Coordinates of C-alpha atoms and ligand atoms in Angstrom, one line a residue:
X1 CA 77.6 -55.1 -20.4
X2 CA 75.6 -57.7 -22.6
X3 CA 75.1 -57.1 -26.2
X4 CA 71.6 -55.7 -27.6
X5 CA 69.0 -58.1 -27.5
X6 CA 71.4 -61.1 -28.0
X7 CA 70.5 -63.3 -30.8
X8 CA 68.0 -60.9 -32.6
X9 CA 69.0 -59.2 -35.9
X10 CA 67.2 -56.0 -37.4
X11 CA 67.8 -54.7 -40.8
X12 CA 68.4 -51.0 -40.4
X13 CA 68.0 -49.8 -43.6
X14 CA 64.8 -51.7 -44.3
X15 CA 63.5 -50.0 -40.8
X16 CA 64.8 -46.3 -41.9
X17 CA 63.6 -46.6 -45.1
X18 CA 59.6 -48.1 -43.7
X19 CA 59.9 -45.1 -41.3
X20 CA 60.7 -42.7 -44.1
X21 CA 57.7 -44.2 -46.2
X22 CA 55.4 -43.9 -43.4
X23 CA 56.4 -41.5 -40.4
X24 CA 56.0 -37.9 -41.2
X25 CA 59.6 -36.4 -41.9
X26 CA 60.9 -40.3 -41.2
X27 CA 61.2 -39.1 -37.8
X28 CA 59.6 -39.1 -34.1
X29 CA 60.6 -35.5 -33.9
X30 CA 61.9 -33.3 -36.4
X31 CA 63.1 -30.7 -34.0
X32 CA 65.7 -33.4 -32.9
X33 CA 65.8 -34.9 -36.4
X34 CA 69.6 -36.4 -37.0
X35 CA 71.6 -36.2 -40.2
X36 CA 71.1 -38.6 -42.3
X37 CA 74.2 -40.1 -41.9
X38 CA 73.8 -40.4 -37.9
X39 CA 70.6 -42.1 -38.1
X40 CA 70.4 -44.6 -36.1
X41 CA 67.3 -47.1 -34.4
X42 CA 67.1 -47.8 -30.7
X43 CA 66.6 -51.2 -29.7
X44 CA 67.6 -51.6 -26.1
X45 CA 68.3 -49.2 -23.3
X46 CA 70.4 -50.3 -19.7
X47 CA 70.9 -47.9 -17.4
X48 CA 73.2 -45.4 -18.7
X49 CA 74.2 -46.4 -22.3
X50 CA 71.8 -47.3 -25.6
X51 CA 72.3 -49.6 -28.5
X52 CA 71.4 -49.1 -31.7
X53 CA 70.3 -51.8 -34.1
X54 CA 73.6 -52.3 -35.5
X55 CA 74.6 -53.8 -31.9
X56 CA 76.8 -49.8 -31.7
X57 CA 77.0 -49.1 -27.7
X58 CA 76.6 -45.5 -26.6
X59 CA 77.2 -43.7 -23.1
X60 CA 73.4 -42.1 -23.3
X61 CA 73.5 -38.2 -22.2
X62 CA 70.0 -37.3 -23.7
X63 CA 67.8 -40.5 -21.8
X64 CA 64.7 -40.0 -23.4
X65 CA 64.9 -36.5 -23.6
X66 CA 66.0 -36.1 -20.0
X67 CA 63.1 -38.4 -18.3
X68 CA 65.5 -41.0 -17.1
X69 CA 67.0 -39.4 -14.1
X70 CA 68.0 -43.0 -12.7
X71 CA 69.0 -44.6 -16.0
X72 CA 67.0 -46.6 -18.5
X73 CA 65.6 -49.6 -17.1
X74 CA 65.9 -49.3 -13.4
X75 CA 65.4 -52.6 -11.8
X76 CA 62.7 -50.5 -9.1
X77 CA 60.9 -48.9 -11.3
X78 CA 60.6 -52.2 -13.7
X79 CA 59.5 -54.0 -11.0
X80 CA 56.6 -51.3 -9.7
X81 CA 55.3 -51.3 -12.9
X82 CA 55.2 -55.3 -13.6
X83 CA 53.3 -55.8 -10.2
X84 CA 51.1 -52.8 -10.9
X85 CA 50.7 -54.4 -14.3
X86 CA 49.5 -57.3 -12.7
X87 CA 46.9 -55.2 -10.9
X88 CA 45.2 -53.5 -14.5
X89 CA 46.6 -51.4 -16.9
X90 CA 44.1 -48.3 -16.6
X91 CA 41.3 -47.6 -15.2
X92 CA 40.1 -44.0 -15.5
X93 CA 39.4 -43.6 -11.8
X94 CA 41.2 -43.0 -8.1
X95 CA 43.7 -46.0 -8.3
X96 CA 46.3 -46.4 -4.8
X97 CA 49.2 -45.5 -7.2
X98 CA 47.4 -42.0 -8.1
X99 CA 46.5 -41.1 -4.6
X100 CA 50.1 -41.7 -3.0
X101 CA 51.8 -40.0 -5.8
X102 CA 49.1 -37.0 -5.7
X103 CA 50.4 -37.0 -1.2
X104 CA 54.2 -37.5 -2.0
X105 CA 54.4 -35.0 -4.5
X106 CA 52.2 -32.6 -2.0
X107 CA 55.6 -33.7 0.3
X108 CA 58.2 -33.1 -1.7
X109 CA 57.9 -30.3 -4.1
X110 CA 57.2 -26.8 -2.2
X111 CA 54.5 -25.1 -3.7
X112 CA 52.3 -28.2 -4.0
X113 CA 48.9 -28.3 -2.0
X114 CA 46.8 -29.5 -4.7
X115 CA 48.0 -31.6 -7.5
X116 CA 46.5 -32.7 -11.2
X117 CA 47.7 -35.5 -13.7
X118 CA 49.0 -35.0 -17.5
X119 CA 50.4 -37.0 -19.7
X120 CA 53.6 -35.0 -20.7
X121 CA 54.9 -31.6 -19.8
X122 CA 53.0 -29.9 -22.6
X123 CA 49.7 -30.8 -21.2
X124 CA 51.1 -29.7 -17.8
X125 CA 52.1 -26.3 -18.7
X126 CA 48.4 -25.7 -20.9
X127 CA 46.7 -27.1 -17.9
X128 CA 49.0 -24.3 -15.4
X129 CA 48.0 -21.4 -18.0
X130 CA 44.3 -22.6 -18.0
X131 CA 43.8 -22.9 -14.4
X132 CA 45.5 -19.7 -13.9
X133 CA 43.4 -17.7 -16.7
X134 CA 40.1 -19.4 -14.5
X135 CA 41.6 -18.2 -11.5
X136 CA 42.1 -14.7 -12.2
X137 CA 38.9 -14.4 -15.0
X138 CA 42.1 -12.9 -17.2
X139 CA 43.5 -13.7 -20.5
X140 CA 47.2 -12.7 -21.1
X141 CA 49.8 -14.5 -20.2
X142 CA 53.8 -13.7 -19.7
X143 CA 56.6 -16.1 -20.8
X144 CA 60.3 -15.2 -21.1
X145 CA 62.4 -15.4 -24.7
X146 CA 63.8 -18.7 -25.3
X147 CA 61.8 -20.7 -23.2
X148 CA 60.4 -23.9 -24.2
X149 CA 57.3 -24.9 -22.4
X150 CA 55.9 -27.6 -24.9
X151 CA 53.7 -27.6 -28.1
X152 CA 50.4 -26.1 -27.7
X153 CA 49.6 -22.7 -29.1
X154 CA 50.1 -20.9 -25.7
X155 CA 53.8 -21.9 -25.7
X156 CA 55.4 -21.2 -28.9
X157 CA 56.0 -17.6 -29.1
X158 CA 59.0 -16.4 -28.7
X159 CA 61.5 -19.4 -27.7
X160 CA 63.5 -19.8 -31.9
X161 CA 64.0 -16.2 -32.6
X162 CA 67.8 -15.2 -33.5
X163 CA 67.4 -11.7 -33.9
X164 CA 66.0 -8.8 -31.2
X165 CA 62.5 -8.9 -30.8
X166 CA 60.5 -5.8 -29.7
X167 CA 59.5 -6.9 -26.3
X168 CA 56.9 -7.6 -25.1
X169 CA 55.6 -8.5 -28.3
X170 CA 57.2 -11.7 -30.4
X171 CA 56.7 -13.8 -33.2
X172 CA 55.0 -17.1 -33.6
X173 CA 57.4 -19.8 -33.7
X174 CA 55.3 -22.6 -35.7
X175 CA 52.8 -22.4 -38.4
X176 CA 49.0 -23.5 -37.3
X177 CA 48.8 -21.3 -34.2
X178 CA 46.3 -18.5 -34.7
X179 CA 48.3 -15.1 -35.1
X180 CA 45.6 -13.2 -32.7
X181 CA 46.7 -15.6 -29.9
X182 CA 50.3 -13.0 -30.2
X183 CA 48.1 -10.7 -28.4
X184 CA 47.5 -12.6 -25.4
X185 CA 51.1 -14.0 -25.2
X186 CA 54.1 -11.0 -23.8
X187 CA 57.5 -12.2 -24.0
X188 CA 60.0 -10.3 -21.6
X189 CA 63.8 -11.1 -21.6
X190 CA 65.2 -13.2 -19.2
X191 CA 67.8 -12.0 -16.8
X192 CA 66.7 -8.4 -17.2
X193 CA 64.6 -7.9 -14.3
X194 CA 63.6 -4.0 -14.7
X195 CA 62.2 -5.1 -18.7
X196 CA 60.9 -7.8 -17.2
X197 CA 58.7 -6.1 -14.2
X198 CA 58.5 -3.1 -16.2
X199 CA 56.4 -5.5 -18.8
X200 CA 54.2 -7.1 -15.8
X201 CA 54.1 -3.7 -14.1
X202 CA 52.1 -2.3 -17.4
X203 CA 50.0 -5.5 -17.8
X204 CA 49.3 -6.0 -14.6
X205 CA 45.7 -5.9 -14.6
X206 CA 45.7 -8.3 -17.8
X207 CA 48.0 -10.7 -16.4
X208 CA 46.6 -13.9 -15.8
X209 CA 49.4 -15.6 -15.3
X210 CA 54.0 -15.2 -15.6
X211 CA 55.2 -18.4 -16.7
X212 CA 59.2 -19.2 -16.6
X213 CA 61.3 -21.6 -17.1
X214 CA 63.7 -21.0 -13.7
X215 CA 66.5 -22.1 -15.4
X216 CA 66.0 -20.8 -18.9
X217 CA 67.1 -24.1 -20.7
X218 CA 70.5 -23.9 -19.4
X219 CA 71.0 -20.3 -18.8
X220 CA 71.3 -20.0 -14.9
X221 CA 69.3 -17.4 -13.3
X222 CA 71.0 -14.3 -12.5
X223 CA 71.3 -13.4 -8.6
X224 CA 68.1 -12.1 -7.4
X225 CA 66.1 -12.6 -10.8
X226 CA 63.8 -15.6 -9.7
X227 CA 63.4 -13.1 -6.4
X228 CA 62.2 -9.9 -8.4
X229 CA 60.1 -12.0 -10.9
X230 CA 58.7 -13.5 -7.4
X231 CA 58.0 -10.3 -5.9
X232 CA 56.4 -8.3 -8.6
X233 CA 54.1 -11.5 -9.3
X234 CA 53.2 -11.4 -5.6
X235 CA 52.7 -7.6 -5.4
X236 CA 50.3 -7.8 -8.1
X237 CA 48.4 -11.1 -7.3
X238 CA 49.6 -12.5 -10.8
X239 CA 50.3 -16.4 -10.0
X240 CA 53.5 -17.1 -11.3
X241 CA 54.1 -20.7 -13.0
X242 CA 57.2 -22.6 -12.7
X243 CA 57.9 -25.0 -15.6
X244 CA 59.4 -27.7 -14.1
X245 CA 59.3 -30.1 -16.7
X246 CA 63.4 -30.4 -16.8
X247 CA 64.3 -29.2 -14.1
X248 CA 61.4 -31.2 -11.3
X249 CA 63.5 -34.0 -9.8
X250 CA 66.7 -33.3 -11.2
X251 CA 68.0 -30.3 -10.1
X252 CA 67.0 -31.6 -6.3
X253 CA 64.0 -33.7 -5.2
X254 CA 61.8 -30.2 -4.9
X255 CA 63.1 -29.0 -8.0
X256 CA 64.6 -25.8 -9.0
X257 CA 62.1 -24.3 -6.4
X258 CA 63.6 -26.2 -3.9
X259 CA 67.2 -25.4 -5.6
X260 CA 66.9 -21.7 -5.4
X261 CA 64.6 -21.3 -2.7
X262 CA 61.7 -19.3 -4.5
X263 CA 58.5 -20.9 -4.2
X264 CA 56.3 -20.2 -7.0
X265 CA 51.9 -20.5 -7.0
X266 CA 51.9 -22.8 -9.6
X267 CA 54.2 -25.5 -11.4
X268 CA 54.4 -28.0 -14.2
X269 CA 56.1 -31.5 -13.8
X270 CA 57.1 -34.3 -16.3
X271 CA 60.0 -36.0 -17.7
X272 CA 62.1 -37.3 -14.4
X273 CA 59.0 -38.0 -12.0
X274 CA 57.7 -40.6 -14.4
X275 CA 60.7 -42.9 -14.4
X276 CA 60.5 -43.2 -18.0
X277 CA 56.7 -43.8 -18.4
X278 CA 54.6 -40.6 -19.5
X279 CA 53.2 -38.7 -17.0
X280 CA 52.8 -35.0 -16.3
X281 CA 51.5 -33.2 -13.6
X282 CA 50.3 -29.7 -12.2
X283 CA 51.0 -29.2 -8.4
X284 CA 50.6 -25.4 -6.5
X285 CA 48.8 -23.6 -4.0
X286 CA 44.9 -25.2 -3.6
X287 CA 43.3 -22.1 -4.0
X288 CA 44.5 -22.3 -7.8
X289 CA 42.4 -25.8 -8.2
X290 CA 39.0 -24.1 -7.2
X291 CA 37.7 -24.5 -11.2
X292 CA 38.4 -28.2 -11.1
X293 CA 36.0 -29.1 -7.9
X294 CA 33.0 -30.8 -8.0
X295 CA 31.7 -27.8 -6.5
X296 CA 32.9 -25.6 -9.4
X297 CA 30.8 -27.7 -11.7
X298 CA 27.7 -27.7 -9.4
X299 CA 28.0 -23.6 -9.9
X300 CA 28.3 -24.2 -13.6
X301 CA 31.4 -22.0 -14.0
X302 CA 34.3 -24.6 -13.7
X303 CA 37.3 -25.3 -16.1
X304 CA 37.5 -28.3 -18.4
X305 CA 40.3 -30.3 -16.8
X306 CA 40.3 -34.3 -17.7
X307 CA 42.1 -37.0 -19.6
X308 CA 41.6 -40.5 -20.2
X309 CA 45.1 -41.4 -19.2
X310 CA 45.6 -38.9 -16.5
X311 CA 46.3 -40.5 -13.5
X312 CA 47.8 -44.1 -15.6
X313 CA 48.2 -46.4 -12.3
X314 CA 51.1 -47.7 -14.5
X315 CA 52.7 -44.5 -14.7
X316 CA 52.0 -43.4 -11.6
X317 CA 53.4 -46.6 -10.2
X318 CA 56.7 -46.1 -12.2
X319 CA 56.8 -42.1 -10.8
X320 CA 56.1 -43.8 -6.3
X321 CA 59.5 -46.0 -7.2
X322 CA 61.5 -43.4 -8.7
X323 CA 60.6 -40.9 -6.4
X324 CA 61.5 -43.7 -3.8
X325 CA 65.2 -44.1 -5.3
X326 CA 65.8 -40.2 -5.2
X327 CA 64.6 -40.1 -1.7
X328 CA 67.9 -42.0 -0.4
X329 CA 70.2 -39.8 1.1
X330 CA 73.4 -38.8 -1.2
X331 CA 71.2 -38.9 -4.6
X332 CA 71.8 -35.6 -5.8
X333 CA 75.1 -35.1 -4.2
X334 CA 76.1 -37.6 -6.4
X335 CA 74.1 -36.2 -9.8
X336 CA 75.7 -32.7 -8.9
X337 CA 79.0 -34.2 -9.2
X338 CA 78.6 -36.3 -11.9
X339 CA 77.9 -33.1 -13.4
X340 CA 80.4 -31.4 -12.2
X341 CA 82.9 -33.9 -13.0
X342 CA 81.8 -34.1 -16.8
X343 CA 81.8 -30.1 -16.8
X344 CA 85.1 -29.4 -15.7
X345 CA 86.4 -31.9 -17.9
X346 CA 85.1 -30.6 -20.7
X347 CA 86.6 -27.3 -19.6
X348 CA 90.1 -28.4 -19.1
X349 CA 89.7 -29.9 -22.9
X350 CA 89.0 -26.5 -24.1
X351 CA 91.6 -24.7 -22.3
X352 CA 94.4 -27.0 -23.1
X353 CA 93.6 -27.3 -26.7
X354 CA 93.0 -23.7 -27.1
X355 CA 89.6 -23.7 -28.0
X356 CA 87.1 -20.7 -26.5
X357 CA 84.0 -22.1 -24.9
X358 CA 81.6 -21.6 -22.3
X359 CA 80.9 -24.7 -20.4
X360 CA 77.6 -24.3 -17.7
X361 CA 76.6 -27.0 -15.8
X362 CA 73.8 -26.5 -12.8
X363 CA 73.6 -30.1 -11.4
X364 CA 73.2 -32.8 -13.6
X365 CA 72.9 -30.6 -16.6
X366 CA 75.7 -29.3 -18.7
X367 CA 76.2 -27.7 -22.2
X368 CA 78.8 -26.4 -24.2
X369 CA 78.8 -23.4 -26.0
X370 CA 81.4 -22.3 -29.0
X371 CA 82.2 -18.7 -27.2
X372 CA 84.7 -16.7 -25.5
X373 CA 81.3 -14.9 -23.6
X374 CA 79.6 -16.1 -21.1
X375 CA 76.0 -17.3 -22.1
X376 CA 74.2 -15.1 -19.5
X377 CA 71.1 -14.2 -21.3
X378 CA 69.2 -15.6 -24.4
X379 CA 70.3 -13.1 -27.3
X380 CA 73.9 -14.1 -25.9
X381 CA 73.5 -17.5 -27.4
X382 CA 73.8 -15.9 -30.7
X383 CA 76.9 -15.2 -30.8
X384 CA 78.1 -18.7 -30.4
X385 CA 79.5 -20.9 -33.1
X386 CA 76.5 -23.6 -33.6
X387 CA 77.3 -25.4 -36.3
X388 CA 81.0 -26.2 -34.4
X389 CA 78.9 -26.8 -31.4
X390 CA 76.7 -29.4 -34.3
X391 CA 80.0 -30.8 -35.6
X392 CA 81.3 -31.4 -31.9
X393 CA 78.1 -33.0 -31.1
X394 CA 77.8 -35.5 -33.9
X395 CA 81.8 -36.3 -32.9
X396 CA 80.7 -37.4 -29.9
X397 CA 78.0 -39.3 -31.3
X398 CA 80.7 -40.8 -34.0
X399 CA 82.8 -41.8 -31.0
X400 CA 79.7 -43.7 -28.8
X401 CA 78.6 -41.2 -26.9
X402 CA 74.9 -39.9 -27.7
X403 CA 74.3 -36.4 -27.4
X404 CA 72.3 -35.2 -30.3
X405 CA 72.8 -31.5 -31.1
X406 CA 71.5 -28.9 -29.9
X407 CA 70.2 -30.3 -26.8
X408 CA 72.3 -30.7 -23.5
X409 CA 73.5 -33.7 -22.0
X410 CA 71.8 -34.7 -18.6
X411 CA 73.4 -37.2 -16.2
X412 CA 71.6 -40.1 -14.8
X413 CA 72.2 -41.8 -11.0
X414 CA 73.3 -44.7 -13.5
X415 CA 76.1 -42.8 -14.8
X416 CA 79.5 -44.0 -13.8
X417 CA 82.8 -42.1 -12.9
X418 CA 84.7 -44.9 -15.8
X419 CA 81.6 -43.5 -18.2
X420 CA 82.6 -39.6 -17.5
X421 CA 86.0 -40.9 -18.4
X422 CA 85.1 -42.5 -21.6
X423 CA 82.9 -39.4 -22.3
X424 CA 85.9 -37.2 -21.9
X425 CA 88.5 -39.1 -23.9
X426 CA 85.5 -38.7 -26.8
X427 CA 85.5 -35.3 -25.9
X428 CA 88.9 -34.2 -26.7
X429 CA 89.4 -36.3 -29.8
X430 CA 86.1 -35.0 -31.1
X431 CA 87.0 -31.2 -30.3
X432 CA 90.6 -32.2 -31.3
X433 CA 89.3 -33.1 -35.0
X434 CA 87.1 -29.6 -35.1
Ligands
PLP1 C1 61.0 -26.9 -20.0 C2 60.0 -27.8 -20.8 N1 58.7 -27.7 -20.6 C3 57.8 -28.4 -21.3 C4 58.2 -29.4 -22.1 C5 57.3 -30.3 -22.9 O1 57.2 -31.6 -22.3 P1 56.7 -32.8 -23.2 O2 57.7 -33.0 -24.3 O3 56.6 -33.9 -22.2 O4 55.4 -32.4 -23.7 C6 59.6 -29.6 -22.3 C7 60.1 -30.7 -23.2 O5 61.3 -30.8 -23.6 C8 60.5 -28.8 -21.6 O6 61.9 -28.9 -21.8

């Protein structure tokens, strides 16, 4: 593998100390925000590993926060975007690139009929939650604890709380969101199906919407929980969103709808499809799109829906090749092994040094908890040990293998079986030195 930018030398503490002059917090995103002593700047990114301005290598498991499903730089998607470069940058208006994406993503994800660009997953899942509430002429909407579905003040109730909450009603996770917005926004607890139908039972005729992550960060859904949630929703003519921000084009080309088999009215994509350029988008059942015709704004009554970049033929040219790569027979065979592989290493690491844990991978997703339970439900998360779980992390991240903490670590098709091996040998010395 060739060094960083061969030849070019960065001062990293003059570039740390500008961003912590001029960026708010010194960081892109203080959720994420890293110690100050693991603070790094990336320079360079080739498929799966990252160097840091220092020339440091790193085996990347976070790839852009999980939007590089074939590795950083893919050679396809580069050369999409260069010759759609060559074409124009942006244009505001129907572009080839936007109208085959808009038909393959109709193809390959199951609910889609009708699809709508974004620009990330936050405007995706706003955009779901608006065109539901125009749909249904109601207001409320349903989300389940822990989940994160972006920024925006629909979103952020509910999804940083450590303690019980009285369901359905939950706490504002961020300052600046109006507090009366709590009672539009029910919060129901994932993997209990009777609280959770009991909750959209009761609110059924305020209900304009259920919105879920199906695979609640990386707590896998219980059997027949993504059914129930899918039945009550139905029986009551709520739409129910999927957020498939994660889990669109990684869990299997159709996502975890696709995965599990339960289709729902509504989802929100972002992250994978866009090989690394931003992009979001909002695919489901056509009669959900009615507020966003022409014809709805003939009638008058029609739902604010646009975006200068929405659509990006650059973006949209990056999302036709990656979706091209995935198509190829064996892709997510090999992602779910990858995954697998990486997964039951890090189990046999526990067991033979002794250390409780509860490994989950589904697909090319996996995470670690510090536990002797099973991480089943959100309130189970509690209970395990987070700052070993942050120590462990930044081990890794000491020993080249970058894996912030408190996120999971997400394989790429660019991952090799010698790189799970690498990861592993990290693995044990970093849990060996907890
Ligand atoms: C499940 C889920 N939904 C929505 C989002 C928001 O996406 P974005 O960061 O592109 O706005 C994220 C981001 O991590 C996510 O994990």
């Amino acid at each position: 593998m060739p060094p960083a930018e061969p030849g070019r030398r960065w001062d990293t503490q003059a570039l740390l100390a500008t961003a912590e002059r001029c960026l708010a917090g010194g960081a892109l995103h203080h959720l994420t925000a890293l110690p100050p002593e693991a603070r790094v700047v990336l320079v360079r990114g080739r498929g799966s590993r990252v160097w840091d301005s220092d020339g440091r290598e790193y085996i990347d498991y976070y790839l852009g926060s999980a939007s590089l499903v074939l590795g950083h730089a893919h050679p396809e998607v580069l050369a999409a975007v260069r010759a759609q470069e060559e074409q124009g940058t942006q244009f505001f208006e129907l572009t080839p690139a936007a109208i085959q994406l808009a038909e393959r993503l109709t193809q390959v994800v199951p609910c889609a009929e009708r699809v709508k660009f974004a620009n990330s997953g936050s405007e995706a899942t706003a955009a779901a939650l608006k065109l539901a509430r125009a749909h249904t002429g109601r207001d409320h909407v349903l989300k389940f604890e822990g989940a994160y579905h972006g920024t925006h003040d629909w979103a952020v109730w509910g999804a940083l709380h450590r303690a019980p909450i009285a369901y359905p009603r939950a706490e504002a996770d961020s300052m600046g969101v109006p507090r009366g917005l709590g009672d539009y926004v029910l919060v129901a607890p994932y993997n209990d199906l009777a609280t959770a139908s009991a909750q959209i039972r009761a609110h059924r005729h305020q209900l304009a919407a259920v919105m879920m992550e199906p695979l609640l960060g990386n707590v896998r859904p219980a059997p027949g929980f993504l059914e129930g949630v899918r039945a009550v929703t139905a029986e009551y003519g709520i739409p129910l969103i999927f957020d498939e921000v994660v889990s669109g084009f990684r869990l299997a080309l159709g996502g975890a709808q696709e995965y599990y088999g339960v289709v729902p009215d509504l989802t929100a994509l972002g992250k994978s499809l866009g090989g690394g350029y931003p992009i979001g988008a909002i695919a489901g059942r056509a009669a959900l799109f009615d507020s966003v015709t022409p014809a709805a704004v003939a009638r008058g009554r029609f739902a604010m829906y646009t975006g200068t970049f929405s659509g990006n033929p650059v973006s949209c040219a990056a999302a036709l090749a990656t979706l091209d790569v995935l198509q190829r027979p064996g892709t997510y065979a090999r992602l779910h092994d990858l995954g697998q592989s990486l997964a039951n290493g890090l189990r046999d690491i526990s067991r033979r040094l002794g250390v409780p844990t509860f490994v989950i991978n589904e697909g090319p997703m996996v995470d670690l908890w510090f536990t002797d339970r099973p991480v089943t439900s959100y309130p189970a998360i509690w209970a395990a040990d987070a700052a070993r779980s942050r120590t462990f992390k930044l081990g890794l991240m000491r020993r080249g293998i970058w894996s912030p903490p408190g996120l999971k670590m997400f394989l790429s098709l660019a991952h090799t079986d010698e790189d799970i091996a690498r990861t592993l040998e990290a693995g044990e010395a970093a849990m060996n030195a907890l």
